[in-house]
Short mmCIF file of C-alpha atoms in Angstrom, two decimals:
data_model
loop_
_atom_site.label_atom_id
_atom_site.label_comp_id
_atom_site.label_asym_id
_atom_site.label_seq_id
_atom_site.Cartn_x
_atom_site.Cartn_y
_atom_site.Cartn_z
CA MET A 1 6.47 24.00 24.56
CA ASP A 2 7.24 19.85 25.16
CA MET A 3 7.97 18.93 28.74
CA ARG A 4 11.28 18.92 28.92
CA ASP A 5 11.59 22.44 27.57
CA ARG A 6 8.64 23.16 30.44
CA VAL A 7 10.88 21.93 33.18
CA ASN A 8 13.92 23.67 31.91
CA THR A 9 12.25 26.80 31.76
CA ALA A 10 11.17 26.39 35.20
CA LEU A 11 14.49 25.38 36.33
CA LYS A 12 16.07 28.64 35.21
CA GLN A 13 13.24 30.87 36.57
CA ALA A 14 13.68 28.94 39.90
CA MET A 15 17.43 29.84 39.63
CA LYS A 16 16.68 33.55 39.08
CA ASP A 17 14.29 33.78 41.84
CA LYS A 18 16.42 32.13 44.32
CA ALA A 19 13.75 29.55 45.20
CA VAL A 20 16.20 26.76 46.73
CA ASP A 21 13.45 24.04 47.49
CA ARG A 22 12.11 24.09 44.07
CA LEU A 23 15.35 24.16 42.26
CA SER A 24 16.45 21.39 44.03
CA THR A 25 13.16 19.48 42.94
CA LEU A 26 13.46 20.44 39.44
CA ARG A 27 17.14 19.19 39.16
CA LEU A 28 15.92 15.89 40.41
CA ILE A 29 13.04 16.12 37.54
CA ASN A 30 16.23 16.84 35.02
CA ALA A 31 18.08 14.18 36.47
CA ALA A 32 15.68 11.53 36.12
CA ILE A 33 14.65 12.61 32.46
CA LYS A 34 18.20 12.61 31.33
CA ASP A 35 19.03 9.12 33.10
CA ARG A 36 16.01 7.80 30.90
CA ASP A 37 17.63 9.55 27.98
CA ILE A 38 21.12 7.81 28.58
CA ALA A 39 19.22 4.15 28.83
CA ALA A 40 17.27 4.87 25.84
CA ARG A 41 20.40 5.40 23.63
CA GLY A 42 20.66 1.62 23.51
CA ASP A 43 17.61 1.67 21.59
CA ALA A 44 18.95 4.00 18.61
CA ASP A 45 16.44 6.87 19.95
CA SER A 46 19.08 9.58 19.95
CA GLU A 47 16.56 12.07 20.45
CA GLY A 48 15.65 10.95 24.05
CA VAL A 49 12.64 10.34 25.52
CA GLY A 50 9.12 11.90 24.46
CA ASP A 51 6.43 13.83 26.25
CA ALA A 52 4.61 10.34 26.96
CA GLU A 53 7.70 8.89 28.89
CA VAL A 54 8.55 12.02 30.78
CA LEU A 55 4.71 12.13 32.13
CA ALA A 56 5.32 8.34 33.15
CA ILE A 57 8.71 9.74 34.66
CA LEU A 58 6.75 12.62 36.90
CA GLY A 59 3.78 9.97 37.71
CA LYS A 60 6.51 7.87 39.03
CA MET A 61 8.45 10.51 41.28
CA SER A 62 4.75 11.84 42.36
CA LYS A 63 3.71 8.27 43.66
CA GLN A 64 7.11 7.69 45.19
CA ARG A 65 7.08 10.75 47.17
CA MET A 66 3.06 9.81 48.28
CA GLU A 67 4.69 6.36 49.75
CA SER A 68 7.58 8.62 51.74
CA VAL A 69 4.99 10.98 53.04
CA ARG A 70 3.23 7.96 54.64
CA ALA A 71 6.16 6.12 55.81
CA TYR A 72 7.36 9.72 57.57
CA GLU A 73 4.12 10.32 58.99
CA GLU A 74 3.78 6.72 60.31
CA GLY A 75 7.31 7.07 61.67
CA GLY A 76 6.44 10.47 63.41
CA ARG A 77 8.74 12.39 60.98
CA VAL A 78 6.40 15.90 60.07
CA ASP A 79 9.30 17.96 58.92
CA LEU A 80 10.72 15.15 56.20
CA ALA A 81 6.93 14.63 55.24
CA GLU A 82 6.31 18.46 54.54
CA ARG A 83 9.32 18.25 52.49
CA GLU A 84 8.06 15.21 50.54
CA ARG A 85 4.65 17.20 49.91
CA ALA A 86 6.32 20.06 48.49
CA GLU A 87 8.28 18.32 46.19
CA ILE A 88 4.89 16.75 45.42
CA ALA A 89 3.65 20.25 44.63
CA VAL A 90 6.49 21.27 42.08
CA ILE A 91 6.57 17.71 40.40
CA GLU A 92 2.39 18.09 39.94
CA GLU A 93 2.82 21.26 38.13
CA PHE A 94 3.85 19.38 35.36
CA LEU A 95 1.50 16.23 35.23
CA PRO A 96 -2.00 17.18 33.39
CA ARG A 97 -5.00 17.55 35.65
CA GLN A 98 -6.16 13.93 37.19
CA LEU A 99 -9.20 12.49 36.04
CA THR A 100 -12.20 12.09 38.61
CA ALA A 101 -13.60 8.81 39.30
CA ALA A 102 -16.45 9.37 36.82
CA GLU A 103 -14.29 10.18 34.13
CA ILE A 104 -12.08 7.12 34.60
CA ASP A 105 -15.38 5.27 34.73
CA ALA A 106 -16.46 6.33 31.62
CA ALA A 107 -12.86 5.95 30.03
CA VAL A 108 -12.46 2.75 31.05
CA SER A 109 -16.24 1.98 29.64
CA GLU A 110 -14.79 3.56 26.41
CA ALA A 111 -11.92 1.46 26.16
CA ILE A 112 -13.48 -1.90 26.54
CA SER A 113 -16.20 -1.13 23.69
CA SER A 114 -13.73 0.64 21.30
CA THR A 115 -11.33 -2.66 21.92
CA GLY A 116 -13.68 -5.19 21.88
CA ALA A 117 -12.91 -6.85 25.01
CA THR A 118 -14.80 -9.53 26.37
CA THR A 119 -12.80 -11.79 28.65
CA ILE A 120 -10.20 -11.06 31.33
CA ARG A 121 -7.72 -12.35 28.39
CA ASP A 122 -8.36 -8.78 26.77
CA MET A 123 -7.34 -7.09 29.84
CA GLY A 124 -3.76 -6.11 27.88
CA LYS A 125 -5.78 -4.25 25.11
CA VAL A 126 -7.96 -2.20 27.47
CA MET A 127 -4.82 -1.31 29.14
CA GLY A 128 -2.77 -0.41 26.16
CA GLU A 129 -5.45 1.93 25.07
CA LEU A 130 -5.83 3.64 28.31
CA LYS A 131 -2.30 4.09 28.45
CA ALA A 132 -2.03 5.50 25.40
CA LYS A 133 -4.63 8.33 25.82
CA TYR A 134 -4.50 8.83 29.58
CA THR A 135 -0.86 8.68 30.61
CA GLY A 136 -0.31 10.69 33.75
CA GLN A 137 -4.09 11.42 34.17
CA MET A 138 -4.93 8.05 36.07
CA ASP A 139 -3.45 5.85 38.48
CA PHE A 140 -3.01 2.70 36.44
CA GLY A 141 -3.18 0.47 39.68
CA THR A 142 -6.16 1.50 40.78
CA VAL A 143 -7.90 1.11 37.19
CA GLY A 144 -6.30 -2.23 36.59
CA PRO A 145 -8.90 -4.15 39.36
CA MET A 146 -11.66 -1.83 37.97
CA ILE A 147 -11.05 -3.48 34.54
CA LYS A 148 -10.75 -6.99 35.83
CA THR A 149 -14.14 -6.99 37.86
CA ARG A 150 -15.59 -5.70 34.33
CA LEU A 151 -14.35 -8.14 32.37
CA SER A 152 -14.86 -11.00 34.42
#
Protein backbone atom coordinates (compact mmCIF):
# COMPACT_ATOMS: atom_id res chain seq x y z
CA MET A 1 0.00 0.00 0.00
CA ASP A 2 1.50 3.35 -0.96
CA MET A 3 1.71 6.32 1.40
CA ARG A 4 -1.28 8.12 -0.09
CA ASP A 5 -3.50 5.07 0.48
CA ARG A 6 -2.22 4.65 4.03
CA VAL A 7 -3.11 8.26 4.85
CA ASN A 8 -6.57 7.94 3.28
CA THR A 9 -7.26 4.68 5.13
CA ALA A 10 -6.22 6.28 8.43
CA LEU A 11 -8.40 9.31 7.62
CA LYS A 12 -11.47 7.12 7.06
CA GLN A 13 -10.78 5.20 10.27
CA ALA A 14 -10.43 8.45 12.25
CA MET A 15 -13.80 9.55 10.88
CA LYS A 16 -15.39 6.28 12.00
CA ASP A 17 -13.74 6.52 15.43
CA LYS A 18 -14.73 10.20 15.75
CA ALA A 19 -11.14 11.03 16.74
CA VAL A 20 -11.34 14.78 16.15
CA ASP A 21 -7.69 15.72 16.77
CA ARG A 22 -6.32 12.81 14.73
CA LEU A 23 -8.76 13.58 11.92
CA SER A 24 -7.66 17.21 11.86
CA THR A 25 -3.99 16.24 11.51
CA LEU A 26 -4.73 13.65 8.82
CA ARG A 27 -6.66 16.27 6.87
CA LEU A 28 -3.66 18.59 7.09
CA ILE A 29 -1.45 15.82 5.72
CA ASN A 30 -3.89 15.12 2.90
CA ALA A 31 -4.11 18.83 2.05
CA ALA A 32 -0.31 19.13 1.90
CA ILE A 33 -0.11 16.13 -0.44
CA LYS A 34 -2.85 17.50 -2.69
CA ASP A 35 -1.19 20.90 -2.71
CA ARG A 36 2.05 19.30 -3.93
CA ASP A 37 0.04 17.34 -6.53
CA ILE A 38 -1.38 20.58 -7.89
CA ALA A 39 2.07 22.14 -8.03
CA ALA A 40 3.37 19.06 -9.89
CA ARG A 41 0.65 19.22 -12.56
CA GLY A 42 2.60 21.89 -14.39
CA ASP A 43 5.48 19.41 -14.69
CA ALA A 44 3.30 17.06 -16.79
CA ASP A 45 3.06 14.63 -13.88
CA SER A 46 -0.65 13.81 -13.94
CA GLU A 47 -0.32 10.94 -11.45
CA GLY A 48 0.72 13.21 -8.58
CA VAL A 49 3.67 12.91 -6.28
CA GLY A 50 5.25 9.59 -5.35
CA ASP A 51 6.01 8.03 -2.00
CA ALA A 52 9.43 9.68 -1.73
CA GLU A 53 7.85 13.11 -2.14
CA VAL A 54 5.13 12.25 0.41
CA LEU A 55 7.85 11.22 2.87
CA ALA A 56 9.58 14.55 2.29
CA ILE A 57 6.31 16.39 2.93
CA LEU A 58 5.73 14.45 6.16
CA GLY A 59 9.30 15.06 7.31
CA LYS A 60 8.93 18.78 6.69
CA MET A 61 5.60 18.87 8.56
CA SER A 62 7.13 17.06 11.52
CA LYS A 63 10.12 19.40 11.60
CA GLN A 64 7.86 22.49 11.48
CA ARG A 65 5.88 21.20 14.43
CA MET A 66 9.03 20.49 16.44
CA GLU A 67 10.07 24.12 15.95
CA SER A 68 6.58 25.22 17.03
CA VAL A 69 6.84 23.10 20.18
CA ARG A 70 10.11 24.84 21.10
CA ALA A 71 8.60 28.27 20.44
CA TYR A 72 5.47 27.52 22.47
CA GLU A 73 7.48 26.15 25.39
CA GLU A 74 9.71 29.23 25.40
CA GLY A 75 6.57 31.37 25.39
CA GLY A 76 5.03 29.43 28.26
CA ARG A 77 2.16 28.01 26.16
CA VAL A 78 2.32 24.37 27.27
CA ASP A 79 -1.22 23.67 26.00
CA LEU A 80 -0.30 24.61 22.43
CA ALA A 81 2.97 22.67 22.68
CA GLU A 82 1.04 19.54 23.67
CA ARG A 83 -1.29 19.95 20.69
CA GLU A 84 1.74 20.18 18.39
CA ARG A 85 3.24 17.06 20.00
CA ALA A 86 0.00 15.18 19.33
CA GLU A 87 0.19 16.21 15.66
CA ILE A 88 3.82 15.07 15.51
CA ALA A 89 2.79 11.65 16.86
CA VAL A 90 0.19 11.26 14.09
CA ILE A 91 2.59 12.41 11.36
CA GLU A 92 5.38 10.10 12.57
CA GLU A 93 3.10 7.07 12.23
CA PHE A 94 3.63 7.35 8.49
CA LEU A 95 7.37 8.06 8.57
CA PRO A 96 9.86 5.19 8.49
CA ARG A 97 11.92 4.45 11.59
CA GLN A 98 14.61 7.07 12.15
CA LEU A 99 18.17 5.78 11.88
CA THR A 100 20.39 5.76 14.95
CA ALA A 101 23.59 7.80 15.06
CA ALA A 102 25.67 4.68 14.33
CA GLU A 103 23.46 3.75 11.35
CA ILE A 104 23.70 7.31 9.98
CA ASP A 105 27.48 7.20 10.38
CA ALA A 106 27.64 3.89 8.48
CA ALA A 107 25.31 5.20 5.74
CA VAL A 108 27.45 8.31 5.27
CA SER A 109 30.63 6.20 5.06
CA GLU A 110 29.00 3.89 2.51
CA ALA A 111 27.75 6.83 0.41
CA ILE A 112 31.17 8.48 0.41
CA SER A 113 32.90 5.29 -0.71
CA SER A 114 30.28 4.36 -3.33
CA THR A 115 30.37 7.82 -4.94
CA GLY A 116 34.16 8.03 -4.74
CA ALA A 117 33.91 11.41 -3.01
CA THR A 118 37.23 12.87 -1.95
CA THR A 119 36.73 16.64 -1.70
CA ILE A 120 34.05 19.03 -0.50
CA ARG A 121 33.04 19.51 -4.13
CA ASP A 122 31.69 15.94 -4.12
CA MET A 123 29.30 16.69 -1.25
CA GLY A 124 26.32 17.02 -3.61
CA LYS A 125 26.86 13.50 -4.95
CA VAL A 126 26.97 12.08 -1.45
CA MET A 127 23.84 13.99 -0.35
CA GLY A 128 22.03 12.87 -3.51
CA GLU A 129 22.79 9.24 -2.81
CA LEU A 130 21.73 9.52 0.82
CA LYS A 131 18.48 11.27 -0.11
CA ALA A 132 17.70 8.58 -2.66
CA LYS A 133 18.13 5.79 -0.12
CA TYR A 134 17.21 7.33 3.23
CA THR A 135 14.50 9.96 2.65
CA GLY A 136 12.50 10.33 5.83
CA GLN A 137 14.91 8.23 7.88
CA MET A 138 17.51 10.86 8.74
CA ASP A 139 17.73 14.62 9.23
CA PHE A 140 19.80 15.91 6.33
CA GLY A 141 20.42 19.18 8.18
CA THR A 142 22.61 17.31 10.65
CA VAL A 143 24.08 14.94 8.05
CA GLY A 144 25.42 17.81 5.91
CA PRO A 145 28.00 19.05 8.44
CA MET A 146 29.01 15.42 9.11
CA ILE A 147 29.78 14.94 5.41
CA LYS A 148 31.62 18.28 5.29
CA THR A 149 34.00 17.31 8.09
CA ARG A 150 34.76 13.96 6.46
CA LEU A 151 35.47 15.46 3.04
CA SER A 152 37.57 18.39 4.33
